Tab-separated table of C-alpha atoms in Angstrom:
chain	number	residue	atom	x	y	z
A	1	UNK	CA	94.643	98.097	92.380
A	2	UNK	CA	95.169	101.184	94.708
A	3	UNK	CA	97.734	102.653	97.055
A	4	UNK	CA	95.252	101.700	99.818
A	5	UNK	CA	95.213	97.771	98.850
A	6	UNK	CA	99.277	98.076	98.180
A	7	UNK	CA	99.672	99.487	101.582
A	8	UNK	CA	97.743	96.594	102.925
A	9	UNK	CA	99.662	94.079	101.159
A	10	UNK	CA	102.543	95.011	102.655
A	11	UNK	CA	101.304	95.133	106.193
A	12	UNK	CA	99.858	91.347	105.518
A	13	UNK	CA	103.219	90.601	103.965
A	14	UNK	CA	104.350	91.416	107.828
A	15	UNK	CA	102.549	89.159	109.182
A	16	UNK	CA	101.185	89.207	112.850
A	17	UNK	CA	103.130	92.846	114.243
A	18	UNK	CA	105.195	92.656	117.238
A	19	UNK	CA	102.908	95.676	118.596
A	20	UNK	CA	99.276	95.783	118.813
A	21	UNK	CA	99.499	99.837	117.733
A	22	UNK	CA	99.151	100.910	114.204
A	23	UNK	CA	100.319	104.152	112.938
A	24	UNK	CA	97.540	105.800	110.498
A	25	UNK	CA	97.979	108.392	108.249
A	26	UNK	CA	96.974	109.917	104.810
A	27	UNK	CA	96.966	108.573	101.761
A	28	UNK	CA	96.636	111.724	99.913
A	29	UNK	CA	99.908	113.521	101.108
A	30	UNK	CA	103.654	111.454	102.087
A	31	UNK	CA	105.139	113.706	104.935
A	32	UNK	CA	102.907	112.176	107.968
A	33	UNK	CA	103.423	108.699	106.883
A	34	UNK	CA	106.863	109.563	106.228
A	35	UNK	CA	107.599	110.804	109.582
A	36	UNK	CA	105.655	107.859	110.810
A	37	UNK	CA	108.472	105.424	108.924
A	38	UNK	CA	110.843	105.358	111.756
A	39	UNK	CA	108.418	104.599	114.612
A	40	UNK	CA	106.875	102.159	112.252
A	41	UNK	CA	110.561	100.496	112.296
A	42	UNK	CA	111.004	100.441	115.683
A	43	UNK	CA	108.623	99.314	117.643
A	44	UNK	CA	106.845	96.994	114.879
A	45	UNK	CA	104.198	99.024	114.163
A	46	UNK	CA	102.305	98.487	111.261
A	47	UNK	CA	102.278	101.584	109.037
A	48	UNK	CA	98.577	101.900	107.136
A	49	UNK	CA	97.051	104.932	104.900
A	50	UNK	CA	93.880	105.867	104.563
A	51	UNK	CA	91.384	108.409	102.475
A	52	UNK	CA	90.417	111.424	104.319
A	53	UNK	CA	86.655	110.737	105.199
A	54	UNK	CA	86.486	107.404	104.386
A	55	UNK	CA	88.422	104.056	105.767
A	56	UNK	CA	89.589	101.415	102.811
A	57	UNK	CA	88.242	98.427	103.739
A	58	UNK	CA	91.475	96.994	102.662
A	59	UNK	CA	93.527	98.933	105.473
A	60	UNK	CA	90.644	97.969	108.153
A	61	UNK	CA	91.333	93.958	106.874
A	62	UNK	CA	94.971	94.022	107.019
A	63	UNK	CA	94.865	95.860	110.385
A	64	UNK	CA	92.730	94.133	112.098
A	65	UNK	CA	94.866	90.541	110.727
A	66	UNK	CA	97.794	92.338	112.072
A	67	UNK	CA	96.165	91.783	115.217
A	68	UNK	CA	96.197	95.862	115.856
A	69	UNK	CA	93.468	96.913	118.431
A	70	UNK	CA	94.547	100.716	118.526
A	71	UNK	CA	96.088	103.262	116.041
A	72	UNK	CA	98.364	106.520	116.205
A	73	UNK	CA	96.563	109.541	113.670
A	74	UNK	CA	99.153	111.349	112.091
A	75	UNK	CA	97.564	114.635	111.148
A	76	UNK	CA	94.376	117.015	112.101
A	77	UNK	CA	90.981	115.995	111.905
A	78	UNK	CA	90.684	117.866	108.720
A	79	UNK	CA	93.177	115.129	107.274
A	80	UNK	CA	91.966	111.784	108.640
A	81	UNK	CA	88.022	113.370	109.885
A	82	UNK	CA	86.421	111.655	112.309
A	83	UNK	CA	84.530	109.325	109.737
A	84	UNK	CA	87.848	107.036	110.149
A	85	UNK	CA	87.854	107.088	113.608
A	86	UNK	CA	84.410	105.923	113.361
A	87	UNK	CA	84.732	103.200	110.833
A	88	UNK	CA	87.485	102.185	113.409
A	89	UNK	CA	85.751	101.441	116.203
A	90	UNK	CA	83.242	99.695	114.443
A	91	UNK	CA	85.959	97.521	113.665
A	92	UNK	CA	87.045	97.308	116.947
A	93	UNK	CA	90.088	99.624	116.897
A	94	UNK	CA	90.537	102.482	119.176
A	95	UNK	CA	92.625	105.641	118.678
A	96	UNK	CA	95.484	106.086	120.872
A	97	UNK	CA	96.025	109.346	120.559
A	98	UNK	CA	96.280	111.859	117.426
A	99	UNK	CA	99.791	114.126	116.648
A	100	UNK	CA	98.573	117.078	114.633
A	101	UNK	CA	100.264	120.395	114.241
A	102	UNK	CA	99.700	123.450	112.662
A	103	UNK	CA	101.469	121.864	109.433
A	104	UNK	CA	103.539	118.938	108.457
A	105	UNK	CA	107.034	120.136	110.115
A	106	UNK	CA	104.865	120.541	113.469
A	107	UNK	CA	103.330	117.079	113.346
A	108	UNK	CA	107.023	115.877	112.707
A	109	UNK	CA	107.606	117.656	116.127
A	110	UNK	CA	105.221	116.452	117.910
A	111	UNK	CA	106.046	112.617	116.414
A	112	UNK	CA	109.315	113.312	117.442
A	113	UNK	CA	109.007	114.156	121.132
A	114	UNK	CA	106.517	111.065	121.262
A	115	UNK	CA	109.007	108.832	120.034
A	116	UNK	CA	112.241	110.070	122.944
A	117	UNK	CA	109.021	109.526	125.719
A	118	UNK	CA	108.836	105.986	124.131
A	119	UNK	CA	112.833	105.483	124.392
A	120	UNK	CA	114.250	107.165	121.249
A	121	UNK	CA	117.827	108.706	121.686
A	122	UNK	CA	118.289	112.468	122.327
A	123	UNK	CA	121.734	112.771	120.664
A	124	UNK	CA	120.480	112.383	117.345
A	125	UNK	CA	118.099	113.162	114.862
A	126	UNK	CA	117.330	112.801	111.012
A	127	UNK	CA	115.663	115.408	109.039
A	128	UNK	CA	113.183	114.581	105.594
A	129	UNK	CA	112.139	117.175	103.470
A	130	UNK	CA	108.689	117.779	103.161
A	131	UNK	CA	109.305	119.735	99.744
A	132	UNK	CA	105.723	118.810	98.338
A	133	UNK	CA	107.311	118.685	94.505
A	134	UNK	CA	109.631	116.172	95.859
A	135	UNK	CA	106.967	113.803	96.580
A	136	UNK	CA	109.014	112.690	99.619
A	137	UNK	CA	111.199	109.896	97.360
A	138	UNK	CA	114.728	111.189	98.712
A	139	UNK	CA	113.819	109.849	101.918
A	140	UNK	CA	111.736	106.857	101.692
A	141	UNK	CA	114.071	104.873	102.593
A	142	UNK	CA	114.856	107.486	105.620
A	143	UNK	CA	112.320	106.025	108.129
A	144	UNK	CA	113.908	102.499	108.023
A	145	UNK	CA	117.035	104.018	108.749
A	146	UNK	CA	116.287	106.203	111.657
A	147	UNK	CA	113.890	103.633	113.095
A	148	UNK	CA	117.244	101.270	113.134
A	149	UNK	CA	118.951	104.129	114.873
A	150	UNK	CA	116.128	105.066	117.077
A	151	UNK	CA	116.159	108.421	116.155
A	152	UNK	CA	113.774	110.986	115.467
A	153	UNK	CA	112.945	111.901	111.473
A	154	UNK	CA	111.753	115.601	111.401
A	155	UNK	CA	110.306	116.855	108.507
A	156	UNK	CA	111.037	120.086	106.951
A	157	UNK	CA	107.706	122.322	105.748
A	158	UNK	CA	109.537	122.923	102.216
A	159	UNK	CA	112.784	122.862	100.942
A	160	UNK	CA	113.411	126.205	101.588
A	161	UNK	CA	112.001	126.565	104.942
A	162	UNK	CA	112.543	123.700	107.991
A	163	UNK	CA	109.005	125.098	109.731
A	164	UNK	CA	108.855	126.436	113.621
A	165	UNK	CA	108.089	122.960	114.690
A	166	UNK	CA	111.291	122.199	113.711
A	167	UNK	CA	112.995	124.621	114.724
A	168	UNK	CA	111.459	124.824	118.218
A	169	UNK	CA	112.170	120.683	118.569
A	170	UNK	CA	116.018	121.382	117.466
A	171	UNK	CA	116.560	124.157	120.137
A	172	UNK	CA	114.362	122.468	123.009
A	173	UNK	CA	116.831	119.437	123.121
A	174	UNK	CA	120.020	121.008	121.749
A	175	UNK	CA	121.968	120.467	124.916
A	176	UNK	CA	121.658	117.015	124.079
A	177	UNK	CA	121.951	116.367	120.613
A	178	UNK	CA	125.305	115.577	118.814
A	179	UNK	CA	124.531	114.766	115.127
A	180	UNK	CA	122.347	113.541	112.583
A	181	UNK	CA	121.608	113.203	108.913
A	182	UNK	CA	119.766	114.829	105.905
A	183	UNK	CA	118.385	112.594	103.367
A	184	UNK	CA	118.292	114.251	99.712
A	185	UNK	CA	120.281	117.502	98.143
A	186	UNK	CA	120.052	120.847	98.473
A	187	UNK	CA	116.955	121.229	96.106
A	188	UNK	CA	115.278	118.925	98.787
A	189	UNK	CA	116.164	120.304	102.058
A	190	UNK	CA	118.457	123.700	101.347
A	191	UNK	CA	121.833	124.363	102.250
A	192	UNK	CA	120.066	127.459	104.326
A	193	UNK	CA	117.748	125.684	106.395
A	194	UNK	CA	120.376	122.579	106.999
A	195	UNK	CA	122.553	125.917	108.235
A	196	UNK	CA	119.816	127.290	110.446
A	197	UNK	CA	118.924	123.638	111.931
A	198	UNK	CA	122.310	123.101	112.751
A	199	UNK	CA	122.295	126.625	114.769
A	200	UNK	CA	119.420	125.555	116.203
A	201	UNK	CA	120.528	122.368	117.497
A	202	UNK	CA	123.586	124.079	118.798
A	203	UNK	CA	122.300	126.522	120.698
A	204	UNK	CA	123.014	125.870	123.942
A	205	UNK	CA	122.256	129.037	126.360
């Protein structure tokens, strides 16, 4: 009847996960849970959304059926408050740990660098946009795809701007990376900031 339940569905649809960590992130916004997709892919983790200060029971059932006994926030406590991390634990889930930046790109980041500790390649790396009129639909089916590859998805802040997060990931491991992919056009993720990512990842001092 609700995103929350459809989410749900699809974990149960799953079945048990091959990992007992969840990734959790809005409901309200796509770019965290899109960034999430690829981890999600990966390692079998189960991918739930919640409401900002309030945990659908729906996600804490199919969670909990999944056989998950700790979760991965994606986003500030502003985003998912501490109200879900509470409803959590009285469901017997802990929180792993939370990757938040100062915006969406930054939280990509921060995903990003998480996913290379946990065995992700460093040659190659996908970029979503985050353009919030897009609704994130060029690259739903991104995360599968770069989970499959084990490579990072970064996620722009707009179409016309790839964020500092971005940025700062793409020059910190430049002297390893070799390629990657943008999923959607130019009035997703501009020719501009595809130019100025590509800099960055090449810039090798």
């Amino acid at each position: 009847s609700d995103r929350y339940q459809t989410a749900a569905a699809v974990i149960g649809a799953g079945g048990t996960a091959t990992s007992t960590t969840a990734i959790l992130a809005t409901g309200l916004n796509f770019p965290d849970a899109l960034g999430g997709g690829a981890l999600s892919y990966a390692k079998g983790m189960p991918l739930a959304i919640t409401q900002t200060d309030s945990l659908p029971a729906s996600t804490l059932k199919a969670l909990q059926s999944a056989g998950t006994t700790n979760v991965i926030i994606l986003g500030g406590p502003t985003i998912v408050t501490q109200k879900v991390v509470d409803a959590l634990a009285a469901g017997g889930i802990s929180v792993l740990m939370r990757l938040a930046g100062v915006d969406r790109a930054a939280t990509s980041a921060l995903l990003a660098q998480y996913e290379i500790n946990e065995g992700f390649v460093t040659t190659g790396v996908n970029v979503a946009s985050g353009y919030a009129l897009g609704g994130g639909a060029d690259a739903l089916g991104g995360g599968a795809l770069a989970g499959k590859q084990n490579r990072p998805l970064l996620i722009t802040n707009s179409d016309a701007q790839a964020g500092p997060g971005v940025e700062a990931f793409l020059t910190g491991h430049a002297t390893t990376l070799a390629g990657g992919a943008v999923f959607g056009g130019t009035g997703a993720v501009s020719a501009a900031v595809v130019a100025t990512m590509t800099a960055d990842a090449r810039a090798v001092g």
